Coordinates of C-alpha atoms in Angstrom, one line a residue:
Chain A
M1 CA 89.7 28.5 123.3
A2 CA 88.1 28.2 119.9
D3 CA 86.9 31.6 120.0
Q4 CA 89.7 33.7 122.1
P5 CA 92.8 35.2 120.5
L6 CA 95.9 33.4 120.3
I7 CA 97.5 36.8 120.6
F8 CA 95.9 39.6 122.7
A9 CA 97.4 42.9 122.9
R10 CA 96.3 46.2 124.4
D11 CA 98.1 49.1 124.1
L12 CA 101.4 47.1 124.0
V13 CA 105.1 49.3 125.2
K14 CA 108.6 48.4 125.1
R15 CA 111.0 50.9 125.8
F16 CA 114.9 50.5 126.4
G17 CA 116.3 52.8 128.4
D18 CA 114.8 57.1 126.6
F19 CA 114.6 54.6 123.6
T20 CA 110.4 53.8 122.8
A21 CA 110.4 50.7 120.5
V22 CA 107.3 49.5 120.8
N23 CA 105.2 52.3 121.2
G24 CA 101.6 51.5 122.8
I25 CA 100.0 48.9 120.0
D26 CA 96.6 47.0 119.8
L27 CA 96.6 43.4 118.6
E28 CA 94.6 40.9 117.7
V29 CA 95.4 37.5 115.9
A30 CA 92.7 35.0 115.9
P31 CA 93.6 30.8 115.2
G32 CA 94.4 30.0 111.8
E33 CA 95.2 32.9 110.8
A34 CA 98.8 33.9 108.7
F35 CA 99.4 37.6 110.2
G36 CA 102.6 39.9 109.2
F37 CA 103.9 42.8 110.6
L38 CA 105.5 45.1 107.7
G39 CA 107.5 47.9 108.3
P40 CA 111.4 49.0 107.6
N41 CA 114.0 48.1 109.7
G42 CA 113.5 49.6 113.2
A43 CA 109.7 49.9 113.1
G44 CA 109.2 48.0 116.0
K45 CA 108.6 44.9 114.7
S46 CA 111.2 42.7 116.6
S47 CA 110.9 43.8 119.9
T48 CA 107.2 43.1 119.5
M49 CA 107.6 39.5 118.0
R50 CA 110.0 39.0 121.4
M51 CA 107.4 40.1 123.8
I52 CA 105.0 37.6 122.3
G53 CA 108.1 34.7 122.4
C54 CA 108.0 35.4 126.1
V55 CA 111.0 36.2 126.2
S56 CA 111.1 39.9 126.5
V57 CA 108.7 41.5 128.7
P58 CA 106.7 44.5 128.0
T59 CA 107.1 47.6 129.4
S60 CA 103.8 48.3 130.0
G61 CA 100.4 47.2 128.5
Q62 CA 98.1 44.1 128.2
L63 CA 99.5 40.9 126.9
R64 CA 97.7 37.5 126.9
I65 CA 99.4 34.8 124.5
L66 CA 97.4 31.8 124.0
G67 CA 95.3 33.2 126.7
M68 CA 97.8 33.4 129.1
D69 CA 99.8 35.6 130.7
P70 CA 103.5 35.7 129.6
A71 CA 104.8 37.6 132.9
R72 CA 103.6 34.5 135.1
E73 CA 103.0 31.4 132.7
G74 CA 105.8 32.4 130.4
T75 CA 107.4 28.5 130.2
A76 CA 103.5 27.0 129.8
I77 CA 103.0 29.4 126.9
R78 CA 106.9 28.8 125.4
A79 CA 105.8 25.0 124.9
R80 CA 103.4 25.8 122.6
L81 CA 105.8 28.3 120.6
G82 CA 107.6 27.4 117.3
V83 CA 110.4 30.4 117.3
C84 CA 112.3 31.4 114.0
P85 CA 114.4 34.3 115.1
Q86 CA 116.1 36.4 112.8
L87 CA 119.5 35.7 112.8
D88 CA 119.6 31.6 112.6
N89 CA 121.2 30.6 115.8
L90 CA 121.8 26.8 115.2
D91 CA 124.1 25.3 117.5
P92 CA 127.4 25.0 115.2
D93 CA 129.0 22.1 117.5
L94 CA 126.1 19.4 116.7
T95 CA 124.9 17.8 113.0
V96 CA 121.9 18.7 111.3
R97 CA 119.4 16.6 112.9
E98 CA 121.4 16.8 116.4
N99 CA 120.0 20.4 116.1
L100 CA 116.2 19.0 116.2
T101 CA 116.6 16.2 117.9
T102 CA 118.9 18.3 121.1
Y103 CA 115.7 20.7 120.6
A104 CA 112.8 18.8 121.3
R105 CA 114.4 17.5 124.2
Y106 CA 114.0 21.1 125.5
F107 CA 110.6 20.7 125.1
G108 CA 110.5 17.5 127.3
L109 CA 109.8 14.9 124.5
S110 CA 111.7 11.8 125.0
R111 CA 114.3 10.7 122.7
A112 CA 112.1 8.2 120.7
E113 CA 109.8 10.7 119.7
S114 CA 112.7 13.3 119.2
G115 CA 114.3 11.4 116.8
R116 CA 110.9 10.7 114.9
R117 CA 109.9 14.2 115.0
A118 CA 113.3 15.2 113.6
D119 CA 113.0 13.0 110.7
E120 CA 110.0 13.6 109.9
L121 CA 111.0 17.4 109.4
L122 CA 114.0 17.0 107.6
E123 CA 111.8 15.4 105.0
F124 CA 109.9 18.8 105.2
V125 CA 112.1 20.9 104.7
R126 CA 114.3 18.7 101.9
L127 CA 117.3 18.4 104.4
S128 CA 116.8 14.7 104.9
D129 CA 120.4 14.3 102.7
R130 CA 122.0 16.7 105.2
A131 CA 121.4 15.0 108.3
K132 CA 124.5 13.6 109.5
G133 CA 126.7 16.6 108.1
K134 CA 127.4 19.7 110.2
V135 CA 125.8 23.1 110.2
E136 CA 128.3 24.9 109.0
P137 CA 128.5 24.3 105.2
L138 CA 124.6 24.4 105.0
S139 CA 123.3 27.2 102.6
G140 CA 122.1 30.2 103.8
G141 CA 118.5 28.9 102.6
M142 CA 119.0 25.5 104.4
K143 CA 120.0 27.2 107.5
R144 CA 116.5 29.0 107.4
R145 CA 114.9 25.5 106.6
L146 CA 116.4 24.2 109.0
T147 CA 116.1 26.4 111.8
I148 CA 112.2 26.7 110.7
A149 CA 112.0 22.8 111.4
R150 CA 113.7 23.2 114.5
A151 CA 110.6 25.9 115.4
L152 CA 108.0 23.0 114.4
V153 CA 109.8 20.5 116.8
N154 CA 107.5 20.8 119.6
E155 CA 104.2 20.9 117.0
P156 CA 103.3 24.6 118.2
D157 CA 99.9 26.4 117.9
L158 CA 101.3 29.2 117.2
V159 CA 104.6 29.8 115.1
L160 CA 106.6 33.3 114.9
L161 CA 109.0 33.7 112.3
D162 CA 111.2 37.1 112.2
E163 CA 112.2 38.1 108.9
P164 CA 112.5 34.2 107.6
T165 CA 113.3 35.0 103.8
T166 CA 115.8 38.2 104.3
G167 CA 119.2 37.5 103.0
L168 CA 118.1 34.9 100.8
D169 CA 118.5 34.7 97.3
P170 CA 114.8 34.8 95.2
Q171 CA 115.3 30.7 94.7
A172 CA 115.5 29.8 98.2
R173 CA 112.7 32.4 99.6
H174 CA 110.2 30.8 97.2
L175 CA 110.8 27.1 98.2
L176 CA 110.6 28.7 102.2
W177 CA 107.0 30.3 100.9
E178 CA 105.8 27.3 99.3
R179 CA 106.9 25.4 102.8
L180 CA 105.0 28.1 104.8
F181 CA 102.2 27.8 102.7
R182 CA 101.7 24.4 103.6
L183 CA 102.1 25.0 107.2
K184 CA 99.3 27.2 107.1
Q185 CA 97.1 24.7 104.7
R186 CA 97.9 22.8 107.9
G187 CA 96.0 25.1 109.6
T188 CA 98.9 26.6 111.8
T189 CA 98.9 30.0 112.6
L190 CA 101.6 32.2 111.4
V191 CA 103.0 35.2 112.7
L192 CA 105.6 37.1 110.3
T193 CA 107.5 40.2 110.2
T194 CA 109.1 41.2 106.6
H195 CA 110.1 44.5 104.9
Y196 CA 109.3 42.4 101.9
M197 CA 105.6 43.5 100.7
D198 CA 105.5 40.4 98.0
E199 CA 106.3 38.4 101.0
A200 CA 103.6 40.0 103.0
E201 CA 101.0 39.4 100.0
Q202 CA 101.7 36.0 99.4
L203 CA 101.6 34.8 102.7
C204 CA 99.5 37.0 105.1
D205 CA 95.7 37.1 105.6
R206 CA 96.3 40.5 107.1
L207 CA 98.7 42.6 108.5
V208 CA 99.8 46.1 110.4
V209 CA 102.0 48.7 108.8
M210 CA 104.3 49.4 111.1
D211 CA 106.5 52.6 111.1
G212 CA 108.3 54.4 114.2
G213 CA 106.9 52.2 117.2
K214 CA 103.7 52.4 116.0
I215 CA 100.4 50.4 113.8
I216 CA 99.7 52.7 111.2
A217 CA 97.8 50.7 109.2
S218 CA 95.8 47.6 109.1
G219 CA 94.0 45.1 107.2
S220 CA 94.2 42.2 104.4
P221 CA 97.2 43.0 101.8
R222 CA 94.4 43.8 99.2
S223 CA 92.3 45.9 101.5
L224 CA 95.5 48.5 102.2
I225 CA 95.9 48.2 98.6
E226 CA 92.4 49.5 97.5
T227 CA 92.6 51.8 100.8
Y228 CA 95.8 53.8 100.6
S229 CA 96.5 53.2 96.4
T230 CA 95.4 53.3 93.0
A231 CA 94.5 49.6 91.4
E232 CA 98.2 50.3 89.6
V233 CA 101.0 52.5 89.2
L234 CA 102.7 54.2 86.2
E235 CA 106.4 54.4 86.6
L236 CA 108.0 56.7 84.7
R237 CA 112.2 57.4 84.1
F238 CA 113.5 60.6 83.0
P239 CA 116.7 60.9 81.3
D240 CA 117.6 64.0 83.0
G241 CA 115.6 62.8 86.2
L242 CA 117.6 62.7 89.3
D243 CA 117.7 66.7 90.2
L244 CA 114.7 67.2 87.6
N245 CA 112.1 64.9 88.9
G246 CA 110.0 67.8 90.6
D247 CA 109.5 69.7 88.1
Y248 CA 108.3 66.8 85.9
A249 CA 105.9 65.9 88.8
A250 CA 104.6 69.7 88.6
K251 CA 104.4 69.2 84.6
L252 CA 102.6 66.0 85.6
E253 CA 99.6 67.6 88.2
G254 CA 96.3 66.2 87.2
V255 CA 97.3 62.9 85.2
G256 CA 96.0 60.1 87.4
E257 CA 95.2 60.7 91.3
R258 CA 98.2 61.2 92.6
I259 CA 102.1 62.2 92.0
D260 CA 105.0 60.7 93.7
P261 CA 108.7 62.1 92.6
L262 CA 110.9 59.9 94.0
P263 CA 114.9 60.5 93.5
D264 CA 115.3 57.7 90.5
R265 CA 111.5 58.1 89.4
V266 CA 108.2 59.5 89.1
L267 CA 105.1 57.1 90.2
V268 CA 101.9 58.0 89.0
Y269 CA 98.8 56.4 91.0
A270 CA 96.3 55.6 88.6
D271 CA 93.5 53.3 87.9
D272 CA 93.4 53.0 84.7
G273 CA 98.0 53.2 83.6
D274 CA 97.6 53.1 80.1
A275 CA 94.9 55.7 79.9
A276 CA 97.4 57.4 82.4
L277 CA 100.8 57.3 79.9
A278 CA 98.4 58.4 77.4
E279 CA 98.0 61.0 78.8
V280 CA 101.8 61.4 79.4
H281 CA 102.5 61.6 75.9
R282 CA 100.0 63.9 75.1
R283 CA 100.9 66.5 77.2
G284 CA 104.8 65.7 75.0
L285 CA 106.8 64.3 78.0
T286 CA 108.9 61.4 76.6
P287 CA 110.3 59.6 79.6
S288 CA 113.2 56.8 79.1
S289 CA 111.5 54.2 80.4
V290 CA 108.0 53.7 81.5
L291 CA 106.2 50.8 83.5
V292 CA 102.7 49.8 84.3
R293 CA 102.2 47.5 87.3
R294 CA 100.1 46.4 90.0
S295 CA 99.6 48.4 93.3
T296 CA 101.7 47.0 96.1
L297 CA 101.7 47.0 99.7
E298 CA 105.3 49.4 99.0
D299 CA 102.9 51.8 97.1
V300 CA 100.8 51.6 100.7
F301 CA 103.8 52.5 103.1
L302 CA 105.4 55.4 100.7
Q303 CA 102.0 57.1 100.8
L304 CA 101.5 56.3 104.8
T305 CA 105.1 57.4 105.6
G306 CA 106.3 59.2 102.4
R307 CA 109.2 57.4 102.6
T308 CA 110.1 53.7 100.9
L309 CA 110.7 50.6 102.6
V310 CA 114.3 49.5 102.4
D311 CA 116.5 51.9 101.5
Chain B
M1 CA 109.8 15.7 132.6
L2 CA 109.1 16.3 136.2
T3 CA 106.9 19.7 135.2
T4 CA 103.5 19.4 134.5
F5 CA 102.2 22.8 132.6
V6 CA 99.6 23.4 134.7
A7 CA 98.6 27.2 134.6
S8 CA 99.6 28.0 138.1
P9 CA 102.6 30.4 138.7
A10 CA 104.0 28.3 141.5
R11 CA 104.0 25.1 139.2
V12 CA 105.8 26.6 136.7
T13 CA 108.5 29.2 138.0
R14 CA 109.7 25.6 139.5
V15 CA 112.6 23.9 138.4
S16 CA 112.3 21.1 136.2
S17 CA 115.2 17.6 136.3
G18 CA 114.2 17.0 132.4
R19 CA 114.8 20.6 131.5
V20 CA 118.4 20.8 133.2
G21 CA 118.8 17.4 131.8
A22 CA 117.9 18.4 127.9
V23 CA 121.0 21.1 128.5
I24 CA 123.3 18.5 129.7
N25 CA 122.2 16.5 126.7
R26 CA 123.5 19.4 124.4
N27 CA 126.7 19.3 125.6
V28 CA 127.3 15.1 125.5
G29 CA 125.9 15.6 121.7
A30 CA 128.7 18.6 121.5
L31 CA 131.3 16.0 123.1
R32 CA 131.0 13.8 120.8
S33 CA 131.2 15.6 117.5
G34 CA 134.9 16.8 117.5
P35 CA 138.4 15.9 118.3
S36 CA 139.4 19.7 119.6
Y37 CA 137.0 19.1 122.3
W38 CA 138.6 16.0 123.2
I39 CA 142.1 18.0 123.5
V40 CA 141.0 20.6 125.7
L41 CA 139.5 17.5 128.2
L42 CA 143.0 16.2 128.1
S43 CA 144.8 19.5 128.9
G44 CA 143.4 19.5 131.9
F45 CA 144.2 16.8 133.5
F46 CA 147.6 16.6 132.9
E47 CA 148.3 20.5 133.8
P48 CA 148.3 19.3 137.8
L49 CA 149.6 16.1 136.9
L50 CA 152.3 17.5 135.5
Y51 CA 153.3 19.8 139.0
L52 CA 152.7 16.6 140.8
L53 CA 155.2 14.6 139.1
S54 CA 158.1 17.8 138.9
I55 CA 157.3 19.9 142.2
G56 CA 155.6 17.1 144.3
V57 CA 158.2 14.4 143.4
G58 CA 161.2 16.3 142.1
V59 CA 161.8 19.3 144.7
G60 CA 160.3 17.0 147.5
A61 CA 163.3 15.4 147.3
L62 CA 165.4 18.1 148.3
V63 CA 163.2 19.6 150.8
G64 CA 162.6 16.2 152.3
A65 CA 159.8 15.5 154.9
L66 CA 157.2 17.6 156.4
T67 CA 156.0 18.4 159.4
V68 CA 152.1 20.3 159.1
D69 CA 150.4 20.9 162.4
G70 CA 152.3 18.2 164.3
R71 CA 151.7 15.7 161.4
S72 CA 154.9 14.2 159.8
M73 CA 154.6 14.2 156.1
S74 CA 156.6 13.6 152.2
Y75 CA 156.1 16.7 150.4
A76 CA 154.6 15.1 147.5
A77 CA 151.9 13.9 150.4
F78 CA 151.7 17.6 151.0
V79 CA 151.2 19.0 147.4
A80 CA 149.5 16.0 145.8
P81 CA 145.8 16.7 147.1
A82 CA 146.0 20.7 146.8
M83 CA 147.1 19.7 143.2
L84 CA 143.7 17.5 143.0
A85 CA 142.1 20.7 144.1
V86 CA 143.4 22.2 141.3
S87 CA 142.8 19.7 138.9
A88 CA 138.9 19.8 140.5
M89 CA 138.9 23.8 140.0
T90 CA 140.6 24.0 136.2
G91 CA 138.3 21.0 135.1
V92 CA 135.2 22.8 136.1
L93 CA 136.5 26.5 134.9
A94 CA 137.4 25.6 132.0
E95 CA 133.9 24.4 130.9
T96 CA 132.0 27.2 133.0
T97 CA 134.2 30.0 131.4
F98 CA 135.7 29.1 128.2
N99 CA 132.6 27.0 126.9
F100 CA 130.1 28.7 128.3
F101 CA 131.1 32.1 127.2
H102 CA 131.0 30.9 123.5
K103 CA 128.0 29.6 123.7
F104 CA 126.6 33.0 125.6
K105 CA 128.1 35.2 123.9
Y106 CA 129.1 33.8 120.0
A107 CA 127.3 31.1 119.3
K108 CA 124.2 32.4 120.8
T109 CA 123.8 28.9 121.8
F110 CA 121.3 29.9 125.4
E111 CA 119.3 32.4 123.0
A112 CA 117.5 29.9 120.8
V113 CA 117.5 27.5 124.2
L114 CA 115.7 30.6 126.3
A115 CA 112.9 30.3 123.3
T116 CA 112.0 27.3 124.7
P117 CA 110.2 25.9 127.9
V118 CA 113.7 26.1 129.7
R119 CA 114.1 28.9 131.9
P120 CA 118.0 30.8 132.5
I121 CA 118.4 29.1 135.8
E122 CA 117.9 25.6 134.6
I123 CA 120.6 26.9 131.7
A124 CA 122.7 27.5 134.7
L125 CA 122.0 24.2 136.7
G126 CA 122.4 22.3 133.5
E127 CA 125.8 23.6 132.2
L128 CA 127.6 23.4 136.0
V129 CA 126.5 19.1 136.3
W130 CA 128.2 19.1 132.8
A131 CA 130.7 20.8 133.8
V132 CA 131.2 19.1 137.3
T133 CA 130.6 15.7 135.2
R134 CA 133.1 16.4 133.0
G135 CA 136.2 17.9 136.2
S136 CA 135.3 14.6 138.2
F137 CA 136.4 13.2 135.3
Y138 CA 140.2 14.4 136.2
T139 CA 140.1 14.1 140.1
A140 CA 139.2 10.3 139.3
I141 CA 141.8 9.7 137.6
F142 CA 144.0 11.6 139.3
L143 CA 143.0 10.3 143.2
V144 CA 143.9 6.9 141.3
V145 CA 147.5 8.3 140.3
M146 CA 147.8 9.2 144.2
A147 CA 146.8 5.8 145.6
V148 CA 149.5 4.3 143.1
M149 CA 151.9 6.6 144.5
G150 CA 150.9 5.6 148.0
L151 CA 150.2 9.3 148.5
T152 CA 146.9 8.4 150.1
T153 CA 145.3 5.1 150.6
P154 CA 142.4 3.9 148.4
G155 CA 139.5 4.5 151.8
L156 CA 140.9 7.9 151.9
A157 CA 140.6 8.8 148.1
L158 CA 136.5 7.2 148.1
A159 CA 136.4 9.8 150.9
A160 CA 138.2 12.8 149.3
F161 CA 135.9 12.6 146.1
P162 CA 132.4 13.8 147.2
A163 CA 134.8 16.8 148.4
T164 CA 136.3 17.1 145.0
V165 CA 132.7 17.2 143.2
L166 CA 132.0 20.5 145.8
V167 CA 134.9 21.9 144.8
G168 CA 133.7 21.5 141.4
L169 CA 130.3 23.1 141.9
A170 CA 131.8 26.2 143.6
F171 CA 134.4 27.1 141.2
G172 CA 131.9 26.0 138.1
A173 CA 129.2 28.1 139.6
V174 CA 131.3 31.4 140.5
G175 CA 133.4 31.1 136.8
M176 CA 130.0 31.0 135.0
A177 CA 128.9 34.0 137.3
V178 CA 132.5 35.8 136.4
S179 CA 132.0 34.7 132.4
T180 CA 128.3 36.4 132.2
L181 CA 130.7 40.1 132.7
M182 CA 133.4 39.3 130.3
R183 CA 133.2 41.6 127.4
G184 CA 135.1 39.8 125.2
W185 CA 138.7 36.8 125.1
Q186 CA 141.0 39.4 126.4
D187 CA 139.4 39.5 130.1
F188 CA 140.3 35.7 129.9
D189 CA 143.4 36.9 130.6
L190 CA 142.9 38.5 133.9
L191 CA 140.8 35.4 134.9
N192 CA 143.7 33.5 134.3
I193 CA 146.4 35.9 136.3
G194 CA 143.9 35.5 139.4
Q195 CA 143.6 31.7 138.7
F196 CA 147.5 31.4 139.0
A197 CA 147.8 33.3 141.9
L198 CA 145.1 30.9 143.8
F199 CA 147.2 28.1 142.2
L200 CA 150.5 29.5 143.8
F201 CA 149.4 30.9 146.8
S202 CA 146.8 29.4 148.5
G203 CA 148.2 26.2 150.5
T204 CA 149.3 24.9 147.6
F205 CA 153.4 24.4 147.8
S206 CA 154.0 25.5 151.1
P207 CA 151.4 25.7 154.8
V208 CA 150.0 28.9 154.8
R209 CA 151.5 29.5 158.5
D210 CA 154.8 30.0 157.0
Y211 CA 153.5 32.9 155.5
P212 CA 153.9 36.6 157.0
L213 CA 149.8 36.9 158.9
V214 CA 148.8 39.5 156.9
M215 CA 149.5 37.4 153.7
E216 CA 148.0 34.6 155.7
I217 CA 144.9 36.1 156.5
L218 CA 144.8 37.3 152.9
I219 CA 144.7 33.9 151.8
Q220 CA 142.1 32.5 153.9
V221 CA 139.6 34.9 152.5
T222 CA 140.4 33.5 148.8
P223 CA 138.7 30.4 147.7
L224 CA 141.3 27.4 146.7
Y225 CA 142.7 27.9 149.9
H226 CA 139.2 26.1 151.2
A227 CA 139.2 23.3 148.9
V228 CA 142.6 22.7 149.4
E229 CA 142.1 22.8 152.8
L230 CA 139.3 20.7 153.0
V231 CA 140.7 17.6 150.2
R232 CA 143.8 17.6 152.0
A233 CA 142.0 17.2 155.7
L234 CA 140.6 14.2 154.0
C235 CA 143.1 12.7 152.0
L236 CA 145.1 12.6 154.8
G237 CA 142.8 12.1 157.8
A238 CA 142.8 14.7 159.8
I239 CA 139.3 15.8 158.8
G240 CA 137.7 18.1 161.7
L241 CA 134.9 20.1 162.6
G242 CA 137.1 23.3 161.0
S243 CA 136.3 21.8 158.2
L244 CA 133.0 22.5 157.8
V245 CA 133.8 26.1 157.9
H246 CA 135.2 25.2 154.4
V247 CA 132.6 23.3 153.0
A248 CA 130.1 26.3 154.4
Y249 CA 132.6 28.3 152.0
L250 CA 132.6 26.5 149.1
A251 CA 128.7 26.0 149.5
V252 CA 128.1 29.7 149.3
M253 CA 130.2 29.7 146.1
I254 CA 127.2 27.5 144.8
A255 CA 124.6 29.1 145.5
G256 CA 126.0 33.1 145.3
G257 CA 127.3 32.0 141.3
L258 CA 124.2 30.1 140.4
W259 CA 121.8 33.0 141.9
F260 CA 124.2 35.8 139.8
A261 CA 124.8 33.4 136.7
S262 CA 120.9 33.3 135.8
R263 CA 120.0 36.4 137.0
R264 CA 122.5 37.8 134.5
L265 CA 121.6 35.2 131.9
T266 CA 117.8 36.9 131.9
R267 CA 119.2 40.3 132.2
M268 CA 121.6 39.8 129.2
L269 CA 119.0 37.5 127.0
C270 CA 115.5 39.0 128.1
V271 CA 115.2 41.9 127.1

């Protein structure tokens, strides 16, 4: 068990009628890894997650989860998975604690054990004081934490998180990341989808970039940035930008390694951002605002597809 | 938990009573949670009781005694078993239509459940057993009322109770199957009309033989007729071989409804 991948996929395809959501992807996720799917909406991330979660049957290709075949052993596989879906589907008719105890029973846990784990997990996601309350009044971040606690109730070998922090405010996101990071330290295998670059950089050891149902790049966040981008990025905004950014890009030809004119700003990819900025000034250009920053996965995605990740 | 997770396909596809129980357990939890649920619970009981009192007793005073298949009885004694069967139907239907649909379509309850080892057939079974448990609470009280009013004997009431459970299972399973086809709440109006038509014409208020032949045959094809006939035969102590036809009809409803509902759950939620 230790040497074989928890997730193994070869040429995995998912079609809905004429639409191909996942178009022949290969995957291998090892035990203990934190693995991410990065991509825009509609890239095929959620469809892939649902196949891994054994609730959606692949159209074609090979898929093994925990060394088993989802088509024949879905029940046994799901018994060892923890799933946090993209949209919260907590039970509004039950209390916060009952949401966990009830869920535990689906895994065949005894009443006493369900209660013990519920209390422990409420502590872990810092919701103990809300245990007896209903789900509805909880904030978005609290609901997400409860959903994650629910996903952990069977002490899963593999936790699937579909866009765990989408729609949360920065504070709620950081608390969630911190909790997920703790899980990762305990050795739990995490697989998550996100369209936030910072999330992927924070949490993932390794990730794949998906677009149009295909994997277009894979590696660690750092290696992806090194391969597809430069160490730094210089962001320039011009007062009369908008329509003229294309012209500015032409004038910037030769500064840094690559120039990318976006509707609202011009990106200059350079290993030394300050040196590039000096060159911009030497050419007599006067941007209204200037930012030198480290390269991110957003830049990787832009380089790979020519589009921004979140529009 | 009866099923062990062994990597043999034959074992893992077996229905687990533990998982069915967990589905029921969820509904017990929800029942405890709010007063709104109790209102729905009580309304299902009062409707048939009010009909029994107004029509069975009220109209019965005008109609006088009735002779059906050579047996003489009061009109109330004729109507009461039908109201019992209707009670068994409506109590269970409230659960497997409205409440089931809410969990299926809006609360996404079943989506969350299907991410666990629980399978669609286990959801369907759990929901049905729960609904019949709830429905049996109505019919048991109704039978007590009938016995107190002298419309049946305690012994016959005990014999009729299992039949009401069968009726509940049959209508519950079919109701659940129909619910998986509903597009939105407005479709429930159609269901209500259908349910009301069955209620009026299934030999509930007058013997089906009083209708023209075409209508009589038409009624004999519909489900509540079989439920009423079976329950009435038991309540009046007039059970015969013919009752087996009704039992068979209801059994087919259970099997067909469960099969269709779990298939639809799979097709709608496991895509």
